Amino acid sequence: EIVMTQSPATLSVSPGERATLSCRASQNVRYNLAWYQQKPGQAPRLLIYGASTRATGIPARFSGSGSGTEFTLTISSLQSEDFAVYHCQQYNNWPPEYTFGQGTKLEIK
Amino acid sequence: EVQLVESGGGLIQPGGSLRLSCAASGFTFNSFDMNWVRQAPGQGLQWVAYISPGASTVYYADSVKGRFTISRDNAKSSLYLQMNSLTAEDTAVYYCASSSRRDFDFWGQGTLVTVSS
């Protein structure tokens, strides 16, 4: 099983500042990596797929980068609605053995 | 607008069975892969099961293989998860999620399954 490790577990950032979230895979997953945003009591929402492609309707302040085993989600200027938990997911193998990271909680500093 | 609405969750005793449903609308259901993903209280997300558009191919996480069965009825735009031999470790919010690639495009709001005596 490919283990996904996200860091930090909690990130405190002020509104208007940049946030950088990391995700590491235990094996090479190429570009097969997605990021999701989840607010309390809500379902996850797809932000990024293919490591760097924004999903439909996702603002340009969200960007993804990386390949192989190291990935980053950057939010360039934090808005109040961006404070949430962010999950990374790999989908490299077939048959599917999709795995998620444990999440990074982005909180207001 | 894409909508996925889960139902069927509740409190069930260990060893019991439960059937979850997911009603889909706003997209061509029979063209999409579908999945179940769960989230235990305070925990991360765990993929549970996959089904192809025509239902010919299914896959399961090892933790549920042999106990859970995913199915779909394209005429009703509905997805199902039959869960048997439930244990406390199956306690979670269960989400249905569509896939046009292999990430999860859209998610339902989830249904809570609590396994407890």
Short mmCIF file of C-alpha atoms in Angstrom, two decimals:
data_model
loop_
_atom_site.label_atom_id
_atom_site.label_comp_id
_atom_site.label_asym_id
_atom_site.label_seq_id
_atom_site.Cartn_x
_atom_site.Cartn_y
_atom_site.Cartn_z
CA GLU A 1 0.00 0.00 0.00
CA ILE A 2 1.19 3.48 -0.86
CA VAL A 3 1.28 5.57 2.30
CA MET A 4 0.58 9.28 1.97
CA THR A 5 2.05 11.57 4.63
CA GLN A 6 0.91 15.17 4.95
CA SER A 7 2.74 17.90 6.81
CA PRO A 8 2.26 19.79 8.93
CA ALA A 9 -0.76 18.34 10.74
CA THR A 10 -1.89 21.88 11.56
CA LEU A 11 -0.84 25.10 9.87
CA SER A 12 -1.62 28.52 11.33
CA VAL A 13 -1.59 31.36 8.80
CA SER A 14 -3.00 34.88 8.76
CA PRO A 15 -5.56 35.93 6.15
CA GLY A 16 -3.88 37.39 3.09
CA GLU A 17 -0.71 35.38 3.59
CA ARG A 18 0.53 32.36 1.66
CA ALA A 19 0.01 28.80 2.83
CA THR A 20 2.14 25.87 1.71
CA LEU A 21 0.98 22.32 2.43
CA SER A 22 3.07 19.22 1.74
CA CYS A 23 2.23 15.66 0.80
CA ARG A 24 4.72 12.83 0.47
CA ALA A 25 4.11 9.42 -1.10
CA SER A 26 5.93 6.29 0.03
CA GLN A 27 6.34 5.23 -3.61
CA ASN A 28 6.47 6.99 -6.94
CA VAL A 29 2.92 8.01 -7.96
CA ARG A 30 4.04 10.10 -10.97
CA TYR A 31 1.45 12.87 -11.40
CA ASN A 32 -1.47 10.85 -10.06
CA LEU A 33 -2.22 13.07 -7.09
CA ALA A 34 -5.29 15.04 -6.09
CA TRP A 35 -6.03 17.60 -3.39
CA TYR A 36 -9.38 18.07 -1.64
CA GLN A 37 -10.72 20.72 0.70
CA GLN A 38 -13.08 19.73 3.50
CA LYS A 39 -14.94 22.12 5.79
CA PRO A 40 -16.53 20.98 9.07
CA GLY A 41 -19.64 18.90 8.51
CA GLN A 42 -19.20 18.98 4.74
CA ALA A 43 -18.05 16.58 2.06
CA PRO A 44 -14.63 16.96 0.50
CA ARG A 45 -14.38 19.12 -2.61
CA LEU A 46 -11.91 18.43 -5.42
CA LEU A 47 -9.38 21.24 -5.82
CA ILE A 48 -6.51 19.83 -7.86
CA TYR A 49 -5.99 16.70 -9.95
CA GLY A 50 -3.04 15.47 -11.96
CA ALA A 51 -0.87 17.15 -9.29
CA SER A 52 -1.32 20.61 -10.79
CA THR A 53 -4.61 21.00 -12.70
CA ARG A 54 -7.29 23.04 -10.97
CA ALA A 55 -10.75 21.50 -10.97
CA THR A 56 -13.64 23.42 -12.48
CA GLY A 57 -14.50 26.56 -10.55
CA ILE A 58 -11.45 26.50 -8.28
CA PRO A 59 -9.89 29.96 -7.83
CA ALA A 60 -6.47 30.66 -9.26
CA ARG A 61 -5.01 31.29 -5.79
CA PHE A 62 -4.92 27.48 -5.40
CA SER A 63 -2.01 25.81 -7.13
CA GLY A 64 -0.48 22.37 -7.02
CA SER A 65 3.00 21.21 -7.88
CA GLY A 66 5.28 18.22 -7.65
CA SER A 67 5.62 14.74 -9.07
CA GLY A 68 6.87 11.35 -8.01
CA THR A 69 6.86 11.38 -4.23
CA GLU A 70 6.81 15.06 -3.24
CA PHE A 71 3.82 17.35 -3.74
CA THR A 72 2.79 20.80 -2.62
CA LEU A 73 -0.49 22.69 -2.44
CA THR A 74 -0.06 26.45 -2.30
CA ILE A 75 -2.76 28.97 -1.50
CA SER A 76 -1.34 32.30 -2.54
CA SER A 77 -3.42 34.75 -0.49
CA LEU A 78 -5.64 33.17 2.13
CA GLN A 79 -9.28 34.12 2.23
CA SER A 80 -11.53 33.46 5.22
CA GLU A 81 -13.31 30.66 3.35
CA ASP A 82 -10.01 28.79 2.81
CA PHE A 83 -9.60 27.74 6.42
CA ALA A 84 -10.41 24.04 6.31
CA VAL A 85 -8.81 20.60 6.25
CA TYR A 86 -6.90 19.63 3.11
CA HIS A 87 -6.42 16.04 2.00
CA CYS A 88 -4.11 14.62 -0.63
CA GLN A 89 -4.92 11.39 -2.48
CA GLN A 90 -2.90 9.18 -4.81
CA TYR A 91 -4.50 7.18 -7.59
CA ASN A 92 -1.48 5.74 -9.33
CA ASN A 93 -2.17 2.01 -9.29
CA TRP A 94 -4.72 -0.12 -11.09
CA PRO A 95 -6.66 -2.04 -9.83
CA PRO A 96 -7.35 0.86 -7.50
CA GLU A 97 -5.57 1.08 -4.18
CA TYR A 98 -6.45 4.71 -3.63
CA THR A 99 -4.99 6.15 -0.47
CA PHE A 100 -5.30 9.48 1.27
CA GLY A 101 -3.10 11.46 3.60
CA GLN A 102 -4.30 12.14 7.13
CA GLY A 103 -5.03 15.75 6.28
CA THR A 104 -3.64 19.18 7.15
CA LYS A 105 -5.83 21.52 9.15
CA LEU A 106 -5.36 25.10 7.98
CA GLU A 107 -6.37 27.45 10.77
CA ILE A 108 -6.48 31.19 11.25
CA LYS A 109 -3.48 32.66 13.01
CA GLU B 1 -26.03 20.76 -11.12
CA VAL B 2 -24.46 17.49 -9.99
CA GLN B 3 -26.10 16.03 -6.92
CA LEU B 4 -25.28 12.89 -4.98
CA VAL B 5 -27.52 12.10 -2.04
CA GLU B 6 -26.70 9.21 0.27
CA SER B 7 -29.17 7.49 2.56
CA GLY B 8 -29.51 4.34 4.63
CA GLY B 9 -27.08 5.02 7.45
CA GLY B 10 -27.91 4.53 11.11
CA LEU B 11 -27.12 2.65 14.28
CA ILE B 12 -26.50 -1.07 13.82
CA GLN B 13 -25.28 -3.77 16.17
CA PRO B 14 -21.97 -5.55 15.56
CA GLY B 15 -22.44 -8.40 13.13
CA GLY B 16 -25.40 -6.71 11.50
CA SER B 17 -26.05 -5.61 7.94
CA LEU B 18 -26.94 -2.32 6.33
CA ARG B 19 -27.56 -1.16 2.77
CA LEU B 20 -26.54 2.33 1.74
CA SER B 21 -27.96 4.11 -1.30
CA CYS B 22 -26.76 7.07 -3.32
CA ALA B 23 -29.15 8.87 -5.67
CA ALA B 24 -27.43 10.73 -8.49
CA SER B 25 -28.69 13.57 -10.67
CA GLY B 26 -27.36 16.33 -12.89
CA PHE B 27 -24.97 14.17 -14.92
CA THR B 28 -24.94 11.10 -17.13
CA PHE B 29 -24.71 8.56 -14.33
CA ASN B 30 -24.20 5.54 -16.56
CA SER B 31 -21.01 7.05 -18.03
CA PHE B 32 -19.13 7.47 -14.77
CA ASP B 33 -17.13 5.29 -12.44
CA MET B 34 -18.51 5.45 -8.93
CA ASN B 35 -16.95 4.89 -5.54
CA TRP B 36 -17.67 4.71 -1.85
CA VAL B 37 -15.27 6.51 0.48
CA ARG B 38 -15.58 6.59 4.25
CA GLN B 39 -14.32 8.75 7.08
CA ALA B 40 -14.21 7.49 10.64
CA PRO B 41 -14.89 10.12 13.33
CA GLY B 42 -11.97 12.55 13.53
CA GLN B 43 -9.99 10.53 11.00
CA GLY B 44 -8.87 10.79 7.39
CA LEU B 45 -10.55 9.48 4.28
CA GLN B 46 -10.48 5.83 3.22
CA TRP B 47 -11.48 4.53 -0.19
CA VAL B 48 -13.86 1.58 0.19
CA ALA B 49 -15.11 0.34 -3.18
CA TYR B 50 -15.22 1.06 -6.93
CA ILE B 51 -17.65 0.13 -9.69
CA SER B 52 -17.31 0.69 -13.44
CA PRO B 53 -20.03 2.46 -15.46
CA GLY B 54 -21.59 -0.77 -16.68
CA ALA B 55 -21.10 -2.55 -13.35
CA SER B 56 -18.92 -5.21 -14.94
CA THR B 57 -15.90 -4.38 -12.80
CA VAL B 58 -15.76 -3.87 -9.05
CA TYR B 59 -12.90 -3.50 -6.61
CA TYR B 60 -12.71 -3.28 -2.84
CA ALA B 61 -10.35 -2.19 -0.14
CA ASP B 62 -8.86 -5.17 1.68
CA SER B 63 -10.56 -4.08 4.91
CA VAL B 64 -14.04 -4.68 3.45
CA LYS B 65 -13.42 -7.40 0.87
CA GLY B 66 -15.80 -10.31 1.34
CA ARG B 67 -18.15 -8.29 3.58
CA PHE B 68 -19.23 -5.34 1.41
CA THR B 69 -20.79 -5.39 -2.06
CA ILE B 70 -21.00 -2.37 -4.34
CA SER B 71 -23.67 -2.27 -7.04
CA ARG B 72 -25.52 0.21 -9.22
CA ASP B 73 -28.79 0.57 -11.08
CA ASN B 74 -28.19 2.86 -14.04
CA ALA B 75 -31.91 2.98 -14.87
CA LYS B 76 -32.48 4.55 -11.46
CA SER B 77 -29.21 6.54 -11.39
CA SER B 78 -28.44 4.92 -8.08
CA LEU B 79 -25.43 3.44 -6.35
CA TYR B 80 -25.55 0.97 -3.47
CA LEU B 81 -23.32 -0.49 -0.81
CA GLN B 82 -24.42 -3.67 0.93
CA MET B 83 -22.49 -3.99 4.19
CA ASN B 84 -22.49 -7.28 6.12
CA SER B 85 -20.72 -8.51 9.25
CA LEU B 86 -20.26 -4.98 10.48
CA THR B 87 -17.78 -4.19 13.24
CA ALA B 88 -17.01 -1.09 15.27
CA GLU B 89 -14.16 -0.36 12.85
CA ASP B 90 -16.76 0.26 10.13
CA THR B 91 -18.20 3.21 12.03
CA ALA B 92 -17.81 6.19 9.71
CA VAL B 93 -19.48 8.69 7.46
CA TYR B 94 -19.88 7.01 4.08
CA TYR B 95 -19.67 9.15 0.96
CA CYS B 96 -20.45 8.25 -2.60
CA ALA B 97 -18.18 9.92 -5.12
CA SER B 98 -18.08 10.05 -8.91
CA SER B 99 -14.96 9.74 -11.03
CA SER B 100 -14.46 10.99 -14.56
CA ARG B 101 -10.73 10.28 -14.22
CA ARG B 102 -9.49 8.48 -11.12
CA ASP B 103 -9.74 11.33 -8.67
CA PHE B 104 -13.16 12.01 -7.15
CA ASP B 105 -14.97 14.81 -8.97
CA PHE B 106 -18.12 15.09 -6.90
CA TRP B 107 -19.14 13.87 -3.51
CA GLY B 108 -22.41 13.40 -1.70
CA GLN B 109 -23.01 14.87 1.76
CA GLY B 110 -22.45 11.50 3.40
CA THR B 111 -24.45 9.18 5.63
CA LEU B 112 -23.33 8.15 9.11
CA VAL B 113 -23.03 4.49 10.00
CA THR B 114 -22.54 3.71 13.68
CA VAL B 115 -21.79 0.14 14.70
CA SER B 116 -22.37 -0.30 18.40
CA SER B 117 -24.18 -2.52 20.85
#
